[in-house]
């Protein structure tokens, strides 16, 4: 396996096994959950209401409840919710383990449509009950299928506050590991009847390895409208789009700016923070957070929304950054009042007064008090504005700080910014291209040599030249040189309309004449094309006009895969499960097919949502091409529960009908084995070196365990 693929495999394994169980409250008893400096700092800042500090600290020491979110835009969401509520949650609420009654999972009151739930089940409890072990395996397999996401409750807030619509162009600046990105994609696809919405999500992360984890998260949702890029968020390049034959700057309608932070709001799950916490962490991060936020609002469209968020409670990383941003904007930005956007969410309003403390415990209330020796550590923007009128106009109380003891969550900070006008430095100094700068420089030298003006006029030309050099060419903040690092990715190669690969596909699948052939791409210049991918029209525009200024890790969703058996039927490409069922409805005599189940409203025991499987019809058989992680999901949809016992042996659960009769477990096992064999057929088709490909799977139908 090549180095690039090993890296991707590690990212995949880290997510599907270990990441899912992060924070389920196990194995940290040896770490003392105490930090006197932390308590002293937040007692002094008074971010916790009077009389609640002890309750706040007690909550911080308790394990964080596990929270799950059902993928809302998928047609199976209601079936998943029904299974959770009517099967697993009902079984859990009457269960006792070691004499302790299990607390039933509860929906998050502020999340729409009961699509997010939290539970206090720990790994230790799960191991003691076979019934709960089945629940665990259900969660893991459905997570891998993209139907459920394990996500911290407070992490779900920023995407909801962005108010995303299908036509929005969205930038996620610091996206890995990708749970919020997945939410953004879901909202973009809120209308399942529109497979290619006008909008798109560009998800960025500075860490090359974490980008592959981000790809794995996004890939589960099979969207043609997501692109993963690898840049420093504080200097992420400005992109261009071609519109009406001219290149325009790409401004985003929505930006998620979830910046790196000290993370003291995550103490309930990241236990190491207790012993590592110090005020210097926030002092070191404040500058980076401000630069990322500034770069974000520069690329935000006028009228657009940017959500700034951290998992820190520290005002140096929270209100101080927002205040600095508002002051720099000179009225171009304003804080939106989001108090009514999430009914039921409990939060504290932002504060307007705070102090700065060094790691030695020295306090400063104002920049004027900071000695010169500390100026490299403490900056003026870390303090609240001293002008009362300016401070009042900022409306910092519109920021939202979520405290752990109010709703049994982690700690979090979020602020919603609306852009009312271009940023002042963009407004004053329109950017000039180097060719124009060079001409102005030559013009200045001509003036200097010939001196055609009086000295007063000549001095004004000199000032113009200096202003041009400092502000026009290098509008603040100065852009950093883009660094390309990590693994070199395969190229993105768009097919032409007259590519010889299309005629057999066109004929076999009876493609519409207006099928967007130009949106089809591959990841190789040479040899046979193994897989064909598609992106939306808008993402194609971005890719074609920015190939030299951005590093793309992954984009597109697989539509066709080569199957050499198909050549005898006139087409060597079969539909891929990822997206083929969204585009085609066909029933040829031989070759690639779509197996479609339509719900019967009269049969309430049967799945009440459509099911589409891409498959292959041979001379004597029909087989479905279903990835391993999805096999368990579809078996479960038709009433077959497949799980592992503690010895690792697969067992087939049985389901009861309304009359109370039990289905034959042996028959279910045969069904599972059949689907397993069909799944193995998919592996024989091979795969390209591309992160969109289905990962190689074992011949077992068992779900992974942590």
XYZ file of C-alpha atoms in Angstrom:
706
model
C 0.000 0.000 0.000
C 1.418 3.420 -0.972
C 2.264 6.081 1.572
C -0.705 8.217 0.602
C -3.160 5.344 0.941
C -1.689 4.282 4.279
C -2.303 7.780 5.560
C -5.904 7.702 4.370
C -6.452 4.262 5.873
C -5.134 5.477 9.240
C -7.479 8.466 9.127
C -10.400 6.182 8.263
C -9.638 3.692 11.023
C -9.147 6.433 13.583
C -12.607 7.782 12.858
C -14.627 4.610 12.503
C -13.317 2.915 15.629
C -11.708 5.218 18.199
C -13.252 8.593 17.424
C -16.801 7.365 17.817
C -16.272 6.516 21.467
C -14.379 9.648 22.430
C -16.053 11.218 25.429
C -18.244 8.311 26.526
C -16.756 8.616 29.983
C -14.253 5.835 30.575
C -10.721 5.270 31.825
C -9.675 8.634 33.327
C -10.062 8.047 37.068
C -6.313 8.401 37.633
C -6.316 12.080 36.547
C -7.223 14.557 39.281
C -9.839 16.964 37.966
C -8.591 20.040 39.736
C -6.835 23.230 38.664
C -6.717 26.057 41.219
C -5.559 28.627 38.662
C -8.553 27.792 36.441
C -10.983 28.235 39.342
C -9.357 31.484 40.466
C -9.361 32.883 36.920
C -13.035 32.235 36.157
C -14.168 33.222 39.642
C -12.529 36.607 39.089
C -13.957 37.052 35.562
C -17.506 36.286 36.743
C -18.655 34.558 33.545
C -20.727 32.200 35.727
C -23.844 33.669 37.400
C -23.496 34.452 41.079
C -24.125 31.461 43.308
C -23.661 28.906 40.514
C -19.885 28.474 40.478
C -19.828 25.292 42.561
C -22.502 23.771 40.347
C -20.459 24.841 37.311
C -17.307 23.126 38.631
C -19.211 19.960 39.571
C -20.558 19.739 36.026
C -17.054 20.237 34.600
C -15.867 17.194 36.579
C -18.661 14.934 35.335
C -18.219 12.827 32.162
C -19.756 14.402 29.070
C -22.975 12.721 27.876
C -22.697 11.052 24.487
C -24.742 12.775 21.800
C -25.779 11.511 18.387
C -27.317 13.302 15.439
C -29.413 11.647 12.755
C -28.585 12.739 9.226
C -31.678 14.792 8.582
C -31.755 15.154 4.806
C -31.584 11.436 4.016
C -34.812 9.654 3.165
C -34.054 7.043 5.819
C -33.897 9.570 8.668
C -37.448 8.910 9.867
C -36.850 5.149 9.810
C -33.654 5.529 11.848
C -35.453 7.773 14.347
C -38.320 5.289 14.569
C -35.892 2.405 15.214
C -34.087 4.351 17.916
C -37.240 5.449 19.737
C -39.346 2.315 19.409
C -36.636 -0.329 19.782
C -33.372 0.725 21.444
C -34.511 3.600 23.638
C -37.519 1.691 24.960
C -35.317 -1.285 25.830
C -32.780 0.943 27.585
C -35.258 2.818 29.787
C -36.371 -0.353 31.600
C -32.869 -1.783 31.987
C -30.831 -2.124 35.175
C -27.083 -2.834 35.259
C -25.493 -3.726 38.622
C -28.618 -2.518 40.389
C -28.464 0.864 38.656
C -31.394 1.886 36.454
C -30.277 3.163 33.071
C -31.351 6.704 32.257
C -33.284 6.780 28.995
C -31.815 8.895 26.143
C -33.433 12.296 25.676
C -33.755 14.534 22.608
C -31.917 17.853 22.616
C -34.740 20.341 23.209
C -33.312 22.975 20.863
C -32.420 20.737 17.898
C -35.167 20.595 15.209
C -37.350 17.519 14.621
C -35.876 15.360 17.419
C -32.887 14.544 15.200
C -30.309 14.898 18.018
C -30.198 12.863 21.266
C -28.001 12.549 24.329
C -27.460 9.692 26.757
C -25.332 9.068 29.843
C -24.388 5.519 28.837
C -20.695 4.838 29.403
C -18.495 2.233 27.774
C -18.259 0.362 31.084
C -22.044 -0.029 31.252
C -22.256 -0.981 27.593
C -19.825 -3.834 28.128
C -21.931 -5.312 30.942
C -25.159 -5.701 28.987
C -25.534 -7.691 25.741
C -28.603 -5.595 24.940
C -26.596 -2.395 25.198
C -23.787 -3.953 23.164
C -26.275 -4.378 20.316
C -27.158 -0.702 20.688
C -23.469 0.152 20.505
C -22.999 -1.866 17.323
C -26.099 -0.278 15.823
C -24.635 3.190 16.460
C -21.228 2.279 15.019
C -22.577 0.679 11.818
C -25.091 3.471 11.179
C -22.346 6.024 11.760
C -20.178 4.385 9.115
C -23.142 4.402 6.725
C -23.572 8.137 7.184
C -27.006 7.851 8.771
C -25.859 8.868 12.261
C -23.079 11.182 13.435
C -21.508 11.061 16.869
C -21.158 14.761 17.619
C -20.923 16.844 20.763
C -24.137 18.763 21.409
C -22.633 22.267 21.454
C -20.786 21.507 18.214
C -24.168 21.299 16.465
C -24.989 24.942 17.232
C -22.851 26.928 14.710
C -24.229 25.294 11.522
C -27.805 25.857 12.735
C -27.114 29.562 13.306
C -25.745 29.980 9.775
C -29.279 29.538 8.347
C -28.074 27.738 5.243
C -30.087 27.571 2.031
C -29.414 25.302 -1.000
C -28.026 28.140 -3.144
C -25.419 29.325 -0.622
C -21.689 29.247 -1.247
C -20.173 28.129 2.065
C -16.640 28.154 3.463
C -15.702 26.076 6.514
C -12.337 27.589 7.483
C -11.071 25.110 10.115
C -13.146 22.069 9.249
C -11.475 18.866 10.531
C -12.554 16.407 11.808
C -15.740 17.337 9.943
C -18.840 16.883 12.088
C -19.904 20.490 11.485
C -19.009 20.149 7.796
C -21.364 17.175 7.574
C -24.131 19.344 8.997
C -23.436 22.021 6.399
C -23.694 19.456 3.601
C -26.959 18.124 5.027
C -28.502 21.587 5.063
C -27.333 22.242 1.514
C -29.189 19.081 0.428
C -32.328 19.795 2.445
C -34.414 19.240 -0.713
C -33.733 15.617 -1.687
C -35.439 16.159 -5.047
C -32.537 18.412 -6.092
C -29.394 16.225 -6.343
C -27.245 19.149 -7.536
C -28.082 22.276 -5.509
C -26.617 25.568 -6.688
C -24.541 26.034 -3.556
C -21.428 24.219 -2.360
C -19.202 23.721 0.674
C -15.453 24.321 0.589
C -14.017 22.683 3.714
C -10.490 23.707 4.668
C -7.990 22.539 7.248
C -4.332 23.425 7.776
C -3.381 19.889 8.890
C -2.827 17.653 5.888
C -3.426 14.410 7.790
C -6.634 15.688 9.380
C -7.883 16.576 5.887
C -8.216 12.858 5.138
C -10.344 12.384 8.238
C -12.420 15.277 6.955
C -12.754 13.546 3.572
C -13.918 10.362 5.280
C -16.637 12.284 7.152
C -17.849 14.119 4.056
C -17.683 11.036 1.824
C -20.371 9.295 3.896
C -22.899 11.861 2.642
C -22.206 11.302 -1.090
C -22.462 14.947 -2.116
C -21.213 16.382 -5.439
C -21.108 19.811 -3.783
C -18.205 19.415 -1.323
C -14.515 20.162 -1.859
C -11.782 19.610 0.741
C -8.755 21.914 0.575
C -5.543 22.208 2.602
C -4.493 25.755 3.574
C -3.596 27.946 6.512
C -6.971 29.537 7.304
C -5.366 32.874 8.193
C -4.091 33.196 4.619
C -6.522 31.053 2.671
C -6.325 32.245 -0.949
C -8.981 34.375 -2.551
C -10.658 32.352 -5.282
C -12.244 33.361 -8.571
C -15.299 32.352 -10.567
C -16.032 32.852 -14.229
C -19.343 34.599 -14.838
C -20.544 35.814 -18.249
C -17.078 35.330 -19.683
C -15.379 37.426 -16.984
C -13.538 36.408 -13.832
C -15.048 37.611 -10.586
C -13.844 37.213 -7.014
C -15.621 34.454 -5.085
C -17.361 35.836 -2.003
C -19.079 33.330 0.294
C -22.674 33.649 1.479
C -21.926 31.746 4.687
C -18.665 31.185 6.564
C -18.063 28.940 9.551
C -15.075 30.201 11.536
C -14.597 27.597 14.273
C -11.049 28.566 15.238
C -8.309 26.638 17.098
C -8.617 27.389 20.807
C -7.355 26.467 24.264
C -10.352 24.138 24.647
C -11.156 24.621 28.324
C -14.812 24.070 27.452
C -13.923 20.455 26.598
C -12.605 19.443 30.047
C -15.460 16.967 30.435
C -14.149 14.836 27.570
C -10.509 15.965 27.150
C -9.282 15.218 30.646
C -5.694 16.312 29.919
C -6.874 19.942 29.809
C -7.191 19.882 33.612
C -3.445 19.627 34.185
C -2.339 21.560 31.085
C -4.618 24.596 31.445
C -2.913 27.972 31.857
C -3.817 31.516 30.838
C -0.826 31.684 28.482
C -2.643 29.311 26.083
C -5.254 31.970 25.360
C -2.662 34.729 25.093
C -0.771 32.739 22.467
C -3.875 31.920 20.416
C -5.582 35.331 20.404
C -3.526 36.684 17.484
C -4.090 33.631 15.291
C -7.808 33.621 16.054
C -8.092 37.281 15.105
C -6.178 36.769 11.839
C -8.398 33.844 10.849
C -11.552 35.835 11.664
C -10.299 38.848 9.677
C -9.523 36.637 6.696
C -13.017 35.169 6.984
C -14.909 38.459 6.908
C -12.735 39.642 4.004
C -14.100 36.770 1.933
C -17.684 37.088 3.161
C -20.217 38.550 0.737
C -22.030 41.725 1.736
C -25.262 40.533 3.349
C -23.657 37.218 4.291
C -23.351 35.616 7.768
C -20.232 34.377 9.501
C -20.395 32.339 12.700
C -17.324 32.629 14.932
C -17.067 29.900 17.552
C -14.667 28.327 20.051
C -14.849 25.560 22.639
C -13.209 27.954 25.080
C -14.879 29.982 27.833
C -12.071 32.546 27.894
C -13.070 36.100 26.829
C -9.532 36.650 25.439
C -10.412 34.094 22.746
C -14.077 35.050 22.558
C -15.395 38.597 23.144
C -11.923 40.135 22.690
C -11.631 38.692 19.167
C -15.158 39.808 18.273
C -14.519 43.306 19.653
C -11.262 43.593 17.675
C -13.072 42.453 14.541
C -15.903 44.960 15.006
C -13.458 47.788 15.656
C -11.420 46.986 12.543
C -14.602 46.832 10.458
C -15.598 50.445 11.229
C -19.285 49.593 10.917
C -19.000 47.051 8.082
C -19.885 44.246 10.518
C -22.533 43.903 13.159
C -23.389 41.247 15.714
C -26.697 39.560 14.898
C -29.236 38.830 17.611
C -29.583 35.027 17.459
C -31.521 34.673 20.720
C -34.686 33.466 18.958
C -32.983 31.165 16.434
C -32.706 28.113 18.709
C -35.697 28.038 21.078
C -34.899 26.002 24.169
C -31.138 26.602 24.126
C -29.862 27.991 27.438
C -26.905 30.343 27.235
C -25.324 33.356 28.909
C -25.036 36.662 27.020
C -21.588 37.934 26.115
C -19.720 40.031 28.676
C -18.529 43.608 28.170
C -15.871 43.809 30.875
C -12.936 41.492 31.487
C -9.289 41.514 32.589
C -6.120 39.866 31.332
C -3.994 37.604 33.522
C -0.480 36.262 32.943
C 0.395 32.657 33.715
C 2.099 33.908 36.898
C -1.249 35.290 38.108
C -0.645 39.015 37.456
C -3.782 40.926 36.411
C -4.114 43.861 33.996
C -7.352 45.807 33.531
C -6.183 48.046 30.686
C -3.461 48.125 28.031
C -1.929 51.195 29.672
C -1.057 49.033 32.709
C 0.960 46.500 30.706
C 4.745 47.002 31.070
C 6.820 47.201 27.905
C 8.452 43.876 28.711
C 5.045 42.202 28.335
C 4.094 43.767 24.997
C 5.152 40.696 23.030
C 2.788 38.504 25.074
C -0.149 40.852 25.690
C -1.717 42.908 22.898
C -4.114 45.911 22.984
C -6.862 43.890 21.269
C -7.049 41.561 24.283
C -8.782 44.283 26.332
C -12.357 45.568 25.990
C -12.766 48.974 24.297
C -12.324 51.877 26.721
C -14.776 54.165 24.922
C -18.215 53.488 26.536
C -20.129 54.590 23.432
C -18.073 52.374 21.128
C -18.478 49.458 23.517
C -22.252 49.922 23.691
C -22.530 50.062 19.883
C -20.751 46.708 19.567
C -23.584 44.934 21.430
C -21.245 42.230 22.741
C -24.099 40.909 24.857
C -25.425 39.331 21.632
C -22.595 36.776 21.847
C -23.628 33.426 23.360
C -21.675 31.464 25.975
C -22.960 27.972 26.775
C -22.079 26.804 30.298
C -21.872 23.049 31.059
C -24.189 22.994 34.074
C -27.129 24.679 32.348
C -27.942 21.845 29.917
C -25.420 19.115 30.708
C -23.148 19.951 27.772
C -19.601 21.056 27.096
C -18.606 24.720 27.324
C -18.877 26.774 24.126
C -18.857 30.294 22.703
C -20.573 31.441 19.522
C -21.197 34.790 17.809
C -23.074 35.537 14.575
C -21.699 38.351 12.411
C -23.513 39.963 9.476
C -21.551 41.905 6.845
C -23.245 45.205 5.995
C -20.571 46.681 3.699
C -17.094 45.872 2.303
C -14.276 45.905 4.849
C -12.782 49.398 5.104
C -9.348 48.525 3.706
C -10.972 46.801 0.709
C -13.265 49.798 0.248
C -10.522 52.430 0.401
C -7.830 50.687 -1.553
C -9.065 48.699 -4.541
C -6.504 46.014 -5.237
C -4.360 46.525 -8.320
C -2.724 43.803 -10.323
C 1.111 43.768 -10.540
C 1.063 44.909 -14.174
C -0.788 48.101 -13.169
C 1.553 48.661 -10.239
C 4.541 48.391 -12.577
C 3.039 50.981 -14.934
C 2.387 53.392 -12.055
C 5.993 52.928 -10.908
C 7.272 53.804 -14.395
C 4.937 56.813 -14.450
C 6.351 57.997 -11.134
C 9.946 57.697 -12.420
C 8.960 59.715 -15.492
C 7.554 62.442 -13.263
C 10.691 62.410 -11.147
C 13.042 62.704 -14.135
C 11.135 65.393 -16.037
C 9.708 67.240 -13.009
C 6.847 68.758 -15.065
C 4.983 69.997 -11.978
C 5.697 72.505 -9.264
C 7.258 71.015 -6.150
C 3.942 70.948 -4.292
C 2.268 68.912 -7.044
C 5.297 66.658 -7.332
C 5.152 65.868 -3.601
C 1.535 64.762 -3.991
C 2.620 62.288 -6.668
C 5.248 60.971 -4.263
C 2.616 60.463 -1.570
C 0.394 58.669 -4.062
C 3.262 56.322 -4.889
C 3.913 55.552 -1.211
C 0.232 54.946 -0.480
C -0.008 52.715 -3.513
C 2.947 50.648 -2.417
C 1.799 50.235 1.195
C -1.925 49.926 0.877
C -3.101 49.219 -2.638
C -0.845 46.302 -3.443
C -0.727 44.906 0.067
C -4.102 45.553 1.654
C -4.060 44.737 5.387
C -3.433 42.171 6.674
C -0.593 41.305 4.263
C -1.119 37.895 2.654
C 1.335 35.141 3.425
C 2.990 33.151 0.665
C 1.017 29.972 0.110
C 2.825 26.859 1.286
C 2.084 23.521 -0.307
C 2.754 20.602 2.007
C 1.648 17.033 2.565
C 1.135 14.456 -0.154
C 0.819 15.374 -3.799
C -2.691 14.539 -4.954
C -3.711 12.966 -8.239
C -4.859 15.573 -10.783
C -8.487 16.435 -11.441
C -9.174 15.803 -15.120
C -12.523 16.949 -16.522
C -13.804 15.032 -19.536
C -14.758 16.794 -22.739
C -18.179 16.382 -24.312
C -16.683 14.425 -27.220
C -14.665 12.046 -25.030
C -14.961 8.524 -26.535
C -15.917 7.184 -23.108
C -19.369 8.827 -23.326
C -21.164 7.264 -26.379
C -21.573 3.750 -24.846
C -22.618 5.275 -21.507
C -25.028 7.610 -23.284
C -26.618 4.748 -25.197
C -26.795 2.224 -22.345
C -28.190 4.608 -19.732
C -30.268 6.639 -22.170
C -28.793 9.864 -20.835
C -30.734 13.028 -21.426
C -29.208 15.309 -24.099
C -28.707 17.978 -21.457
C -26.818 15.631 -19.103
C -23.875 17.723 -17.765
C -20.993 15.753 -19.290
C -18.596 18.601 -18.582
C -19.067 18.026 -14.839
C -17.645 14.484 -15.062
C -14.031 14.058 -13.976
C -11.402 11.409 -13.292
C -8.224 11.370 -11.198
C -5.802 10.187 -13.873
C -4.362 11.443 -17.151
C -3.156 8.056 -18.346
C -4.417 4.512 -18.702
C -7.949 3.192 -18.433
C -10.313 5.271 -16.379
C -11.425 3.070 -13.474
C -13.922 5.459 -11.877
C -15.850 8.512 -13.057
C -16.860 11.235 -10.615
C -19.153 14.227 -10.788
C -19.162 17.666 -9.237
C -21.804 20.355 -9.394
C -21.577 23.020 -12.081
C -20.506 25.639 -9.551
C -17.682 23.514 -8.096
C -16.434 22.800 -11.615
C -16.236 26.551 -12.094
C -14.154 26.870 -8.907
C -11.799 24.034 -9.850
C -11.123 25.252 -13.375
C -10.393 28.835 -12.336
C -8.232 28.212 -9.270
C -6.090 25.156 -9.984
C -2.837 27.056 -9.403
C -3.825 28.869 -6.213
C -5.344 26.142 -4.059
C -4.453 22.645 -2.926
C -7.468 20.375 -3.372
C -7.455 17.155 -1.370
C -10.731 15.735 -2.660
C -13.937 16.581 -4.442
C -16.702 14.902 -6.425
C -18.874 11.853 -5.854
C -18.399 8.557 -7.684
C -21.028 7.883 -10.350
C -19.645 5.048 -12.493
C -17.101 2.271 -11.919
C -15.536 0.129 -14.616
C -16.805 -3.436 -14.850
C -15.193 -5.343 -17.702
C -18.094 -7.829 -17.754
C -20.236 -5.000 -19.004
C -18.419 -4.694 -22.324
C -20.429 -7.622 -23.683
C -23.594 -5.626 -22.956
C -22.295 -2.494 -24.642
C -21.111 -0.493 -21.624
C -18.088 -1.186 -19.421
C -19.272 1.090 -16.607
C -21.763 0.214 -13.882
C -23.575 2.671 -11.651
C -21.936 3.345 -8.289
C -24.079 3.057 -5.157
C -22.920 6.494 -4.008
C -25.066 8.505 -6.398
C -26.328 6.470 -9.329
C -29.801 6.005 -7.845
C -30.217 9.774 -7.693
C -29.667 10.197 -11.414
C -31.111 7.241 -13.239
C -34.103 4.950 -13.432
C -33.502 2.038 -15.757
C -34.149 -1.675 -16.158
C -31.992 -3.100 -18.966
C -32.050 -6.775 -19.824
C -28.381 -7.146 -18.866
C -25.766 -5.099 -17.074
C -26.035 -2.297 -14.533
C -29.422 -1.926 -12.838
C -31.120 -0.040 -10.024
C -33.084 -2.133 -7.535
C -35.803 0.087 -6.135
C -38.139 -0.551 -3.224
C -41.170 1.713 -2.882
C -42.948 1.822 0.505
C -46.423 0.409 0.991
C -48.388 2.797 3.270
C -50.711 -0.080 4.195
C -47.888 -2.287 5.509
C -46.653 -0.410 8.572
C -44.199 -3.183 9.462
C -42.289 -2.597 6.235
C -39.860 0.320 5.708
C -41.775 3.514 5.018
C -39.109 5.098 2.826
C -37.788 4.248 -0.660
C -34.646 2.106 -0.891
C -32.378 2.159 -3.958
C -29.544 -0.279 -4.542
C -27.248 -0.233 -7.543
C -26.628 -3.719 -8.856
C -25.781 -5.935 -11.826
C -27.996 -8.242 -13.851
C -26.092 -11.142 -15.385
C -27.331 -14.011 -17.519
C -28.516 -16.083 -14.562
C -28.325 -13.847 -11.496
C -28.835 -10.414 -10.019
C -26.455 -9.028 -7.421
C -26.342 -5.782 -5.495
C -23.189 -3.696 -5.190
C -23.412 -2.612 -1.574
C -20.404 -1.535 0.542
C -19.960 -3.530 3.744
C -20.959 -0.752 6.127
C -24.222 -0.222 4.224
C -25.126 -3.937 4.136
C -25.884 -3.881 7.850
C -28.037 -0.804 7.387
C -30.153 -2.305 4.593
C -30.488 -5.632 6.402
C -31.718 -3.718 9.433
C -34.203 -1.815 7.275
C -35.883 -5.077 6.268
C -35.894 -6.478 9.800
C -32.628 -8.449 9.915
C -30.404 -7.555 12.875
C -26.797 -8.736 12.480
C -24.417 -8.267 15.391
C -21.377 -9.766 17.108
C -21.259 -11.475 20.459
C -18.365 -11.038 22.895
C -16.446 -13.872 21.226
C -16.627 -12.048 17.905
C -19.090 -14.516 16.364
C -21.843 -13.125 14.198
C -25.391 -13.608 15.372
C -28.596 -12.848 13.515
C -31.286 -11.223 15.609
C -34.915 -12.012 15.091
C -37.854 -9.629 14.839
C -41.411 -10.200 15.924
C -44.426 -9.546 13.767
C -47.594 -7.900 15.062
C -49.051 -11.312 15.796
C -46.044 -12.093 17.999
C -44.575 -14.767 15.728
C -40.805 -14.808 15.370
C -39.059 -14.953 12.031
C -36.801 -17.922 11.378
C -33.264 -17.011 12.456
C -31.784 -19.570 10.054
C -33.608 -17.946 7.164
C -32.325 -14.537 8.189
C -28.795 -15.917 8.312
C -29.161 -17.136 4.746
C -30.311 -13.667 3.682
C -27.317 -12.107 5.407
C -24.901 -14.544 3.757
C -26.459 -13.842 0.360
C -26.066 -10.111 0.723
C -22.541 -10.656 1.995
C -21.633 -12.623 -1.134
C -23.124 -9.905 -3.299
C -21.032 -7.343 -1.491
C -17.875 -9.353 -2.149
C -18.557 -9.083 -5.868
C -17.930 -5.338 -5.657
C -14.381 -5.831 -4.492
C -13.431 -7.646 -7.687
C -13.887 -4.473 -9.733
C -10.778 -2.880 -8.229
C -10.277 0.721 -7.212
C -8.206 3.725 -8.110
C -6.023 5.562 -5.643
C -8.697 8.047 -4.665
C -10.236 8.969 -1.363
C -13.731 8.763 -2.832
C -13.414 5.034 -3.402
C -15.103 2.594 -1.075
C -12.509 1.267 1.334
C -11.511 -2.399 0.809
C -13.650 -4.515 3.126
C -13.356 -7.965 4.620
C -15.725 -10.743 3.653
C -17.431 -10.520 7.045
C -20.785 -8.804 7.429
C -19.968 -7.893 11.017
C -19.888 -4.273 12.124
C -16.724 -2.847 13.699
C -16.417 -2.455 17.423
C -14.411 0.080 19.310
